[in-house]
Coordinates of C-alpha atoms and ligand atoms in Angstrom, one line a residue:
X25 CA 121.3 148.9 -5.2
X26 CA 120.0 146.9 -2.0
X27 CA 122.9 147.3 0.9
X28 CA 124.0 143.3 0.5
X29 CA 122.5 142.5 3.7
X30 CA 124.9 138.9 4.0
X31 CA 122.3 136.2 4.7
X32 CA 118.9 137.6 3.4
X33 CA 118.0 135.8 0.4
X34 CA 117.2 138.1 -2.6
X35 CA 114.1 137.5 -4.2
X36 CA 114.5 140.9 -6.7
X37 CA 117.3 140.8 -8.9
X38 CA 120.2 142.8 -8.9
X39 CA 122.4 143.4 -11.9
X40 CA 125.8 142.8 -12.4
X41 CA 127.3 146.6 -13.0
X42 CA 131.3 146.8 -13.5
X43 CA 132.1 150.2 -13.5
X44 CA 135.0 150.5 -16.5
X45 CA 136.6 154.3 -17.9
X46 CA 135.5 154.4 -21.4
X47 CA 138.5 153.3 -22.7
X48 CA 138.4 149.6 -21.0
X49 CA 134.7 149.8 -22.5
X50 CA 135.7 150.1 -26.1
X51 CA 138.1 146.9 -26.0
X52 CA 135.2 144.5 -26.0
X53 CA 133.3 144.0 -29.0
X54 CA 130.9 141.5 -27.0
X55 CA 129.2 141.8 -24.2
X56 CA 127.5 140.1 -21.1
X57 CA 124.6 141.0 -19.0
X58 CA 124.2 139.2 -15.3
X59 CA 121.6 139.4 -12.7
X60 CA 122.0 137.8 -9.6
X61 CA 119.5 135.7 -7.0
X62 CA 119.3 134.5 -4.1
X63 CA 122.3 134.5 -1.4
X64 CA 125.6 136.0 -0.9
X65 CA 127.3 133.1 -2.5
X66 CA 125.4 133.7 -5.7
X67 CA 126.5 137.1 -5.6
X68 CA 130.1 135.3 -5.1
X69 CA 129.9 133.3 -7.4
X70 CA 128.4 136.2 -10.2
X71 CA 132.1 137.7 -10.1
X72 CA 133.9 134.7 -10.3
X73 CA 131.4 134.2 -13.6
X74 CA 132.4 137.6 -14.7
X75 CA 136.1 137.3 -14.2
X76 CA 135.8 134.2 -16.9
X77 CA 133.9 135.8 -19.5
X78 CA 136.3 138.9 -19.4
X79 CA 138.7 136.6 -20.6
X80 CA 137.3 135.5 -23.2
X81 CA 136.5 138.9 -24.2
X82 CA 133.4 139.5 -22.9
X83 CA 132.9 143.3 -21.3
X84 CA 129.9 143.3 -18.7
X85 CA 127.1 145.6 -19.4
X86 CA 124.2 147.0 -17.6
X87 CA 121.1 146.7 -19.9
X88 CA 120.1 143.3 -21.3
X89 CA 119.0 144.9 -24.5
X90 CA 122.7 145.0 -25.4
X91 CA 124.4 142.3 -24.8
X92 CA 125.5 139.3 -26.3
X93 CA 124.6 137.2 -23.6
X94 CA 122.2 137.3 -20.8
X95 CA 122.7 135.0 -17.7
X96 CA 120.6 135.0 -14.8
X97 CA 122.5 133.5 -11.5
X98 CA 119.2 131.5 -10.2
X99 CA 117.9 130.5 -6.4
X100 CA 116.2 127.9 -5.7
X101 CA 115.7 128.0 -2.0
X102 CA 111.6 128.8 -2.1
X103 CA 109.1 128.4 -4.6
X104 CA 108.9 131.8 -5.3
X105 CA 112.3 132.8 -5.7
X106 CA 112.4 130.1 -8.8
X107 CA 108.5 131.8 -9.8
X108 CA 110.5 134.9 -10.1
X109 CA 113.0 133.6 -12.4
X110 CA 110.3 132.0 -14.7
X111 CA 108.4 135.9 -15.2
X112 CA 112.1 137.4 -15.6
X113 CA 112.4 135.0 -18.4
X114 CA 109.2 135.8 -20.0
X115 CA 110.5 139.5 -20.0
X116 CA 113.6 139.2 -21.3
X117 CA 111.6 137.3 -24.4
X118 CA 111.1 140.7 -26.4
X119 CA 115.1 141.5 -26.0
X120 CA 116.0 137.7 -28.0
X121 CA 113.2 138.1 -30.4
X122 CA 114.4 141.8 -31.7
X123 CA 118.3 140.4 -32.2
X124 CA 119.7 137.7 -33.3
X125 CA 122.8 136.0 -31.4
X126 CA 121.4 136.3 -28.0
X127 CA 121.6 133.9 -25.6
X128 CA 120.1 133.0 -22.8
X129 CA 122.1 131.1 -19.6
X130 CA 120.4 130.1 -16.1
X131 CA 122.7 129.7 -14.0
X132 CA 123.3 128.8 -10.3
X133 CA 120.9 126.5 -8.0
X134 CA 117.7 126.7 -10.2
X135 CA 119.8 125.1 -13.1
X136 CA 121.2 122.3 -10.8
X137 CA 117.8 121.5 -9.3
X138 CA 116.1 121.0 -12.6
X139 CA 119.2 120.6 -15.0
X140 CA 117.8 119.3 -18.8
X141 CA 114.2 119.9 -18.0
X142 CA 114.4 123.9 -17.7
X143 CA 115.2 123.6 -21.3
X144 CA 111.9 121.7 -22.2
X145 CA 110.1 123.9 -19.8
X146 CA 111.7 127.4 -21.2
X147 CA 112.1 127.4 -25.1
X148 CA 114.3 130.7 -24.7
X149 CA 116.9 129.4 -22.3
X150 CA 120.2 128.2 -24.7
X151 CA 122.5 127.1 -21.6
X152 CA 122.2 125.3 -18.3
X153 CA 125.0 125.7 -16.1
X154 CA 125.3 124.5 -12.3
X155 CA 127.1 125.9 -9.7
X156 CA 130.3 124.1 -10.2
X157 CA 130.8 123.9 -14.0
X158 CA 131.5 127.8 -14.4
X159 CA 135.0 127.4 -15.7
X160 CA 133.4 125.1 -19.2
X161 CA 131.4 128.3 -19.7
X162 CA 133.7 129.3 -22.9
X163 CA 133.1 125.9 -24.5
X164 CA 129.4 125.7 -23.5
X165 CA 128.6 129.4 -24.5
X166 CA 131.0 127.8 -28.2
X167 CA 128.1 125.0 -28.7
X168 CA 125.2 126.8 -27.7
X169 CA 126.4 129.5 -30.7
X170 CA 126.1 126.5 -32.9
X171 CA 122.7 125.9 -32.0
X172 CA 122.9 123.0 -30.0
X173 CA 121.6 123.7 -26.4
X174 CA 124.4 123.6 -23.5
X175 CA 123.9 121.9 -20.1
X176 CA 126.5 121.2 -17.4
X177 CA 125.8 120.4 -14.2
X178 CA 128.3 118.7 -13.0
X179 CA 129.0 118.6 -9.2
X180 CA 132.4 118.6 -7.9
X181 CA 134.2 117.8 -4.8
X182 CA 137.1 119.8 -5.5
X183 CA 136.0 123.0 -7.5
X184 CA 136.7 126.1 -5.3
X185 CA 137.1 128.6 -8.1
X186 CA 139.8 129.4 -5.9
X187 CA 142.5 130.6 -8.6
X188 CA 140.3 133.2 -10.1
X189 CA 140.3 136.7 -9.0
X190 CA 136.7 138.0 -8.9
X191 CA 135.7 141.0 -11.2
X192 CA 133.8 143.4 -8.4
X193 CA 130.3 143.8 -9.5
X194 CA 128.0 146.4 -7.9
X195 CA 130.7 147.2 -5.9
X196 CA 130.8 150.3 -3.4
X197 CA 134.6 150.5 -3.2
X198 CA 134.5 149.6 0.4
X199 CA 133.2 146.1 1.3
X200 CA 133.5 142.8 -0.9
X201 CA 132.2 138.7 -0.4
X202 CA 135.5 136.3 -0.3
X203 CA 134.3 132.4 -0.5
X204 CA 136.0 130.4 1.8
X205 CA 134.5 127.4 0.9
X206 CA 131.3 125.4 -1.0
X207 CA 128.7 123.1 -0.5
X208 CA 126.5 122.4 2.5
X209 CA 127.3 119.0 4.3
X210 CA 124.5 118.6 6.5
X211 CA 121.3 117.7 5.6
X212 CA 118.3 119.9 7.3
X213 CA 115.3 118.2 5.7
X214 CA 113.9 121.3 4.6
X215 CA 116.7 122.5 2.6
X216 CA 117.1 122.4 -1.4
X217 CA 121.2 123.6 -0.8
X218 CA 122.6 120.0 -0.4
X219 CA 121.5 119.2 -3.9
X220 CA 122.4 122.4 -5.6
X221 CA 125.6 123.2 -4.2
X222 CA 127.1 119.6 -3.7
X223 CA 129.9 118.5 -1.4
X224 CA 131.1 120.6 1.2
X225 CA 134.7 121.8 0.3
X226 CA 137.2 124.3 1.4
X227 CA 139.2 126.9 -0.2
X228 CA 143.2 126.8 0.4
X229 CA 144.1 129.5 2.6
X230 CA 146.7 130.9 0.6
X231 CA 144.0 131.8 -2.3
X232 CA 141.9 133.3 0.2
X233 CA 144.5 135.6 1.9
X234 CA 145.8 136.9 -1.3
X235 CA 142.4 137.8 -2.1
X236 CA 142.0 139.6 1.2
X237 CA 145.4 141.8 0.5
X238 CA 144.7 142.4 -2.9
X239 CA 141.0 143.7 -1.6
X240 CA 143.0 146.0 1.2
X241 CA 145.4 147.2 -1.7
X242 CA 142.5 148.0 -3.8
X243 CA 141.3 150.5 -0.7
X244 CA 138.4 148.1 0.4
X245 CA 138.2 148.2 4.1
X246 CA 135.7 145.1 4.8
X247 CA 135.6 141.9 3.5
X248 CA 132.6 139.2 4.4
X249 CA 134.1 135.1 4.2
X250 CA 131.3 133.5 3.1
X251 CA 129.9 129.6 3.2
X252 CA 127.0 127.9 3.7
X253 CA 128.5 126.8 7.2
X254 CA 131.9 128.9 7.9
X255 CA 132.2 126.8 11.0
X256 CA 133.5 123.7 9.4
X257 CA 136.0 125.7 7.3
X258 CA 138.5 122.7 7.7
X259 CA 142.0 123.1 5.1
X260 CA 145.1 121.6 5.2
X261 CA 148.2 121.9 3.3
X262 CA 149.5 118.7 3.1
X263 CA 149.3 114.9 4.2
X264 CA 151.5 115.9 7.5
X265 CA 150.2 119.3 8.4
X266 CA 147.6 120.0 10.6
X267 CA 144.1 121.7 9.4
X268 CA 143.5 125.3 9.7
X269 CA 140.3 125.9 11.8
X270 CA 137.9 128.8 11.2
X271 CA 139.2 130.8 14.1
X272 CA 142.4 130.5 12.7
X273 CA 141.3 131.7 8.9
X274 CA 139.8 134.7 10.7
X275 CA 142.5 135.4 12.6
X276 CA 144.9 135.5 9.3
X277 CA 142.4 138.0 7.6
X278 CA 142.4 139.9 10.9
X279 CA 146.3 140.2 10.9
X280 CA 146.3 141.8 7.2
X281 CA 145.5 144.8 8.4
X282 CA 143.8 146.5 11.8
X283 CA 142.0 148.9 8.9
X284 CA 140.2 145.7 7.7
X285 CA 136.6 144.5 9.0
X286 CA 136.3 141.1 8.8
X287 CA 132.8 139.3 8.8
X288 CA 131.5 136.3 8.2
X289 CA 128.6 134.3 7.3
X290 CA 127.1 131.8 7.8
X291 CA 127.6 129.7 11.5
X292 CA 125.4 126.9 12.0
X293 CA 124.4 126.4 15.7
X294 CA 125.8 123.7 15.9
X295 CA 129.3 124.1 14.8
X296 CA 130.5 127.4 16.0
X297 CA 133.1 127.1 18.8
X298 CA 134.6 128.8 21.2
X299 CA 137.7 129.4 19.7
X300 CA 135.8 131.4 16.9
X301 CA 134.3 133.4 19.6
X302 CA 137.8 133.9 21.5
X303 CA 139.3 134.7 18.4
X304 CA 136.7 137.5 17.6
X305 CA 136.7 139.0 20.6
X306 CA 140.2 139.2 20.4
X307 CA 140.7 140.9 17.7
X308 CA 139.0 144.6 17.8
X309 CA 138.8 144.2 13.7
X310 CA 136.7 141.1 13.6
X311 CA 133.2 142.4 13.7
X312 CA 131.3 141.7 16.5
X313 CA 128.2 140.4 14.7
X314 CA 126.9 136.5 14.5
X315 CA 124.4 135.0 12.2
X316 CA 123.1 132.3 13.9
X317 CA 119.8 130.6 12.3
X318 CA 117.6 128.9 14.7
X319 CA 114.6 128.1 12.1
X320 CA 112.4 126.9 15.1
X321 CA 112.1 127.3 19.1
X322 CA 110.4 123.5 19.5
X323 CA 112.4 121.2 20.0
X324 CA 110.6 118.4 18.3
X325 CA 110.1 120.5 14.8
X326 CA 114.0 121.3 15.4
X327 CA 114.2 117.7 15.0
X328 CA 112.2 116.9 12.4
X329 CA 114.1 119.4 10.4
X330 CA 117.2 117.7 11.6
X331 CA 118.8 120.6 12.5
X332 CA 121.0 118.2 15.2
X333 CA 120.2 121.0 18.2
X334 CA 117.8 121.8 20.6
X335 CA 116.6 124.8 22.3
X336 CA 118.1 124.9 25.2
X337 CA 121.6 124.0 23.0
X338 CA 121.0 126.8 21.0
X339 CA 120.1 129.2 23.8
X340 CA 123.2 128.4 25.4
X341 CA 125.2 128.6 23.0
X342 CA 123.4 132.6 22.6
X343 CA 124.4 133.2 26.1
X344 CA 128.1 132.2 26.0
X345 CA 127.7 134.5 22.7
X346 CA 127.1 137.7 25.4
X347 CA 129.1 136.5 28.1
X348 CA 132.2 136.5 25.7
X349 CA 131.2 140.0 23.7
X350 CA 128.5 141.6 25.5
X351 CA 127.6 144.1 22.4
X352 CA 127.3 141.8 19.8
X353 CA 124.8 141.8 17.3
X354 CA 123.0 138.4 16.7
X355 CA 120.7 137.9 14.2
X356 CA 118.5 134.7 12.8
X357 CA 116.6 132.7 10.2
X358 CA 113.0 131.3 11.5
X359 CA 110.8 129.3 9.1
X360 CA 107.2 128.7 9.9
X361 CA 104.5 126.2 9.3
X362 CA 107.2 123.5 8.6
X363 CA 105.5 120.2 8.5
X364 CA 103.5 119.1 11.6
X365 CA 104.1 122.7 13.2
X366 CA 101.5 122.8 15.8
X367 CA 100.4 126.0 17.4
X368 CA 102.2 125.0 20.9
X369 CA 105.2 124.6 18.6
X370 CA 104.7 128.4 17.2
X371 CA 104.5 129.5 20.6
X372 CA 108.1 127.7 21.5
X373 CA 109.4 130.0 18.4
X374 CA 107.8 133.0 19.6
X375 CA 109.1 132.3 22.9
X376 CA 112.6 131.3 22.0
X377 CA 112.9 134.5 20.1
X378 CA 112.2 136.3 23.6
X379 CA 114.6 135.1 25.2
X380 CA 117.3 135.6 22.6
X381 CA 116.7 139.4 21.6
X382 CA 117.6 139.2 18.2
X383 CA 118.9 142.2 16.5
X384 CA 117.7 141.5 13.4
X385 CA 116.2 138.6 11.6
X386 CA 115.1 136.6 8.0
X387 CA 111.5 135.0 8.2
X388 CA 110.2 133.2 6.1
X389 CA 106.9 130.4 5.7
X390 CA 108.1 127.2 5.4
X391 CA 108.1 126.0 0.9
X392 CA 108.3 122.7 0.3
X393 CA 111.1 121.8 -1.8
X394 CA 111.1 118.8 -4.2
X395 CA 113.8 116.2 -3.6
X396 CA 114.3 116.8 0.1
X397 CA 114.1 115.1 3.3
X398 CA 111.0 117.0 4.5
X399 CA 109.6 116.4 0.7
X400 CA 110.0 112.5 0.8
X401 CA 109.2 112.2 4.6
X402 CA 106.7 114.6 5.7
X403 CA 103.6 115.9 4.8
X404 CA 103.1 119.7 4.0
X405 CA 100.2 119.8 6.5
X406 CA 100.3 123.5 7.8
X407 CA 97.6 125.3 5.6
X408 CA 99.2 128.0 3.6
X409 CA 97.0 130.6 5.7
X410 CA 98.2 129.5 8.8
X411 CA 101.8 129.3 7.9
X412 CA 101.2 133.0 6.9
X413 CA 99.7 134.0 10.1
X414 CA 102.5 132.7 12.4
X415 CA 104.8 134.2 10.0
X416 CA 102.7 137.3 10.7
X417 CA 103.4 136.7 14.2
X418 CA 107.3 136.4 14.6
X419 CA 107.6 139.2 11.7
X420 CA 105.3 141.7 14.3
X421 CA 107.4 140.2 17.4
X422 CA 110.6 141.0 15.6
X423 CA 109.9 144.4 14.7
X424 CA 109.2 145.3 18.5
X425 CA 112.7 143.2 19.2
X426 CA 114.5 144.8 16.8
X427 CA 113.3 148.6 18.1
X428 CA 114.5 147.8 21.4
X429 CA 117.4 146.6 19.9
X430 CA 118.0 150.0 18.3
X431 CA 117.1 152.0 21.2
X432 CA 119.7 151.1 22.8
X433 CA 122.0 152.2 21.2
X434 CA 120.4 155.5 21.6
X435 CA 123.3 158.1 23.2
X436 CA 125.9 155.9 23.0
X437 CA 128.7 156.2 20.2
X438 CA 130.0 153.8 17.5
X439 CA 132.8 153.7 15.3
X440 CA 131.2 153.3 11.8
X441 CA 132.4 152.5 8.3
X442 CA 131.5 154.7 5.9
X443 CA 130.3 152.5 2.8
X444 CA 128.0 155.7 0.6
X445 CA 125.8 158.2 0.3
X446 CA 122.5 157.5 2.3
X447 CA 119.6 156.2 0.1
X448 CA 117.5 159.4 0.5
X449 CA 120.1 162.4 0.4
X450 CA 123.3 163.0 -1.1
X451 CA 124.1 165.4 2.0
X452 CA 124.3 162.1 4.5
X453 CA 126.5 159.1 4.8
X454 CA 125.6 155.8 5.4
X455 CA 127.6 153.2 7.3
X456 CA 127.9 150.1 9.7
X457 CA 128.7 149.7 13.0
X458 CA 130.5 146.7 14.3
X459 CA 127.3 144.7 14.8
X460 CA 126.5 145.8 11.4
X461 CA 123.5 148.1 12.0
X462 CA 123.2 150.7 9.7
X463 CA 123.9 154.6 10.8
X464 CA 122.6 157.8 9.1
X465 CA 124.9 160.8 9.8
X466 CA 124.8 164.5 8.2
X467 CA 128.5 164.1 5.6
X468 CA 131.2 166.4 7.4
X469 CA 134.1 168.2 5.6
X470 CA 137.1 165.7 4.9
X471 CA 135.2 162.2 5.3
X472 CA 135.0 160.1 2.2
X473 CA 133.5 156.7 1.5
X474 CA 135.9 154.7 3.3
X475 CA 136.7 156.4 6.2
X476 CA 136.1 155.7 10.1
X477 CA 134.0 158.0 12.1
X478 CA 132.9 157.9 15.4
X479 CA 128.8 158.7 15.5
X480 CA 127.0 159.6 18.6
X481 CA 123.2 158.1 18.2
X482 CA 120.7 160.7 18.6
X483 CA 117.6 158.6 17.7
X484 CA 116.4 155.2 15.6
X485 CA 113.9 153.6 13.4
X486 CA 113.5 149.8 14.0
X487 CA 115.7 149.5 11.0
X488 CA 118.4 152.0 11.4
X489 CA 120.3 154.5 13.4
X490 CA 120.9 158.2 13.7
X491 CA 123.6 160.4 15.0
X492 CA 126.2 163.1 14.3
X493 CA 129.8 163.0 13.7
X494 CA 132.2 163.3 16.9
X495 CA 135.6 164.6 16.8
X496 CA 137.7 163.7 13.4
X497 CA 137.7 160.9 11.2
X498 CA 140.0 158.0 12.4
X499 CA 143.4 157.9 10.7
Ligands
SAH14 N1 123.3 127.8 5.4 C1 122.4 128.6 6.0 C2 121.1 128.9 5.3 C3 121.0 129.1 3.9 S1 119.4 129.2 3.3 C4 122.1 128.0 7.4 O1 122.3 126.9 7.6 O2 121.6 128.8 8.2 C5 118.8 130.7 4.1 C6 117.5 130.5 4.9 O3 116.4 130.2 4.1 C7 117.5 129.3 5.9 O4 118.2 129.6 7.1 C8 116.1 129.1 6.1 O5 115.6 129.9 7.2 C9 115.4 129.5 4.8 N2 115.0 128.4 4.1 C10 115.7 127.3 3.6 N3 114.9 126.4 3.0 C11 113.6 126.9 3.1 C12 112.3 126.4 2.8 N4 112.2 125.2 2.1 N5 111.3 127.1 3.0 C13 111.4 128.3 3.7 N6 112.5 128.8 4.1 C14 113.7 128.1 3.8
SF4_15 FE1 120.6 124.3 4.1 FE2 121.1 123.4 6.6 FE3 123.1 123.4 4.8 FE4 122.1 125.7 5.8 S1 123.1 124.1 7.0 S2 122.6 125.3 3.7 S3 119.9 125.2 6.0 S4 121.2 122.1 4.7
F3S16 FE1 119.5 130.1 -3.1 FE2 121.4 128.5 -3.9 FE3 121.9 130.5 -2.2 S1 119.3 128.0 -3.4 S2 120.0 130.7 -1.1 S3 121.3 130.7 -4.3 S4 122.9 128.5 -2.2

């Protein structure tokens, strides 16, 4: 499994494994098979998906070849992530021609975006579901058994899924997604989310903090609050009480326990406040990590993409970021070649990311996506090419940034998580520190996944650290 890095948008799959004794196995006679696309919310949104189907009897399973029903949780957010849905399904052919009863569900963003006409274009898929019409699953998965085909993509302004306990999919033990809310209010031209998620809409806090404790008396020791734009989390309980803020969700989920990371994902520029960043700095469990998408260092493409900031804007708001916690991590999105990009414009993105020193960031070439702003408006003048050479650019750029990052950190020592075994060896642990870069260590007698350990850095890749164990483990 990929570590669920929070923002970066999936473009392989990754299955849906609940792991059950054999016992809880043998009580379902039917069976589902989920792979997941595209962002953390997706992933979210997978387990909410898998907590419904358990109740109507369905047991999850890892291999498509025997299940009941296959459902792919789809992205939209590029071109190619939906190209990679359309060769999945071409695959997955062979397993509904060799058994009868199979059916086939996309689910998620790619269903919203092209609802009724996915089922002209792709004879095999049975059921089209959007984001927000999970809970008619039962009756939709009911009609497509009859043979009828089975859309709904209805888009609420309500639906938070907030009542349903998610079923942990993939899941280390140690760190789980909580949704705090859904939907994407603002409207960056560039951007297919608006259409496929709706509304924006918050979970009730109670929902959300019961989730949290349930997590913490399950022995999970991180939990990641996830939304489109966390910034504008905005609930309140009644027509006389007054709305809880962000900060004060995170500060909540901070006060379950001091053994509890909280993160969070994701802030739009724009939005975050200082009271977000008082209330993580406050609060020695609240992680000291930001993701702040920039998408562009000129201002005039930063405007076209109506990302209602500017440079200098964002750069302050960077600043005040390490004036308030000096250490923290910051990381970005940057898209290139969006329409009009000139190459005075790619030098303002090269430039801006300079001066910001990200940690660690997403890059991407910009994909033109039907139905939006940028689609209607602009033209998709940046040769594909050249969009892939600036892309070239930033990526090369980053990778020196994100060494220097790293180096840093190089003899000093961090308090890390221990979330696994280390991709390449069984004798190592693998971890996070607090600005979520990931640590390498040689296992020591008495540490388990789960614990806190202190690791002094002895040396770094661009992507991760190294370092031995000091002292014990944290109690
Ligand atoms: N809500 C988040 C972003 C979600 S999409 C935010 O506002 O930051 C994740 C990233 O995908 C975006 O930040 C952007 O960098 C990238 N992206 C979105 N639409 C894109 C497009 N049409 N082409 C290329 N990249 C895109
Ligand atoms: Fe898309 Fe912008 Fe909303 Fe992010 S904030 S999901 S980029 S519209
Ligand atoms: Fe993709 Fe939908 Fe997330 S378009 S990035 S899965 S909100």
């Amino acid at each position: 499994m990929k570590t669920a890095t929070l923002e970066h948008v999936h473009d392989e799959a990754r299955q849906g494994e609940v792991f059950l004794i054999d016992q809880e196995k043998q009580a379902f006679s039917k069976h589902f098979y989920i792979e997941s696309y595209g962002c953390a919310m997706n992933f979210a949104d997978s387990e909410v998906i898998a907590s419904l189907l358990m109740k109507e009897g369905y047991g999850p399973i890892a291999q498509p070849e025997n299940a009941q029903l296959i459902l792919l949780n789809t992205c939209s957010i590029r071109d190619k992530a939906e190209q990679t849905i359309r060769k999945r399904l071409m695959h997955l052919r062979h397993v509904k021609n060799h058994r009868s009863g199979v059916l086939i569900g996309i689910l998620g963003c790619m269903a919203e975006r092209l609802k009724e006409q996915l089922l002209e274009e792709e004879q095999l898929v049975d059921m089209v579901v959007g984001p927000d019409a999970y809970r008619t699953l039962p009756d939709l998965i009911s009609a497509a058994q009859e043979g009828n085909k089975a859309v709904n993509v209805l888009l609420s302004r309500e639906e938070t899924y907030g009542d349903i306990a998610p079923i942990r999919l993939n899941s280390n033990g140690v760190s789980a997604f909580i949704s705090i809310m859904r939907g994407c209010n603002n409207m960056c031209s560039f951007c297919v989310v608006p259409f496929t998620r709706g509304r924006e809409r918050s979970r009730d806090l109670p929902s959300i903090l019961s989730e949290a404790r349930q997590l913490v008396d399950a022995g999970y020791k991180e939990v990641t609050l996830l939304g489109q734009n966390v910034d504008s989390y905005h609930w309140v309980e009644g027509p006389t009480a007054t709305p809880i803020t962000f900060a004060q969700l995170l500060a909540e989920v901070a006060l379950i326990s001091p053994k509890l990371r909280v993160r969070f994902s994701t802030s739009h520029p724009k939005d975050i406040t200082e009271e977000v960043l008082q209330t993580m700095s406050r609060y020695p469990n609240i992680c000291k990590y930001i993701h702040l998408p920039v998408q562009s260092g000129s201002n005039r493409i930063l405007q076209l993409m109506n990302r209602t900031y500017t440079r200098e804007w964002y750069l302050s708001k960077i600043a005040r970021i390490r004036e308030v916690m000096p250490d923290c991590g910051i990381s970005t999105d940057i898209i290139s070649g969006f329409c009009s990009e000139t190459e005075e414009d790619h030098q303002q993105t090269l430039d801006l990311m300079l001066q910001s020193r990200y940690d660690l960031a997403y890059m991407y070439f910009y994909s033109e996506r039907p139905g939006t702003l940028a689609e209607r408006r602009y033209e998709d003048d940046v040769p594909e090419p050249e969009k892939k050479r600036r892309l070239q650019e930033i990526i090369d750029l980053h990778r020196i940034q994100s060494l220097e990052s790293m180096q840093k950190d190089v003899n000093r020592t961090w308090e890390v998580l221990i979330e696994g075994n280390s991709k390449k060896s069984d004798a190592e642990w693998q971890g996070r520190t607090t600005h979520n870069k990931m640590v390498i260590f040689a296992k020591t007698p008495n540490t388990q996944k789960g614990d806190y350990v202190q690791i002094q850095i002895t040396e770094c890749t661009s992507g991760t650290l190294k370092g031995i164990q000091v002292g014990e483990k944290i109690a």
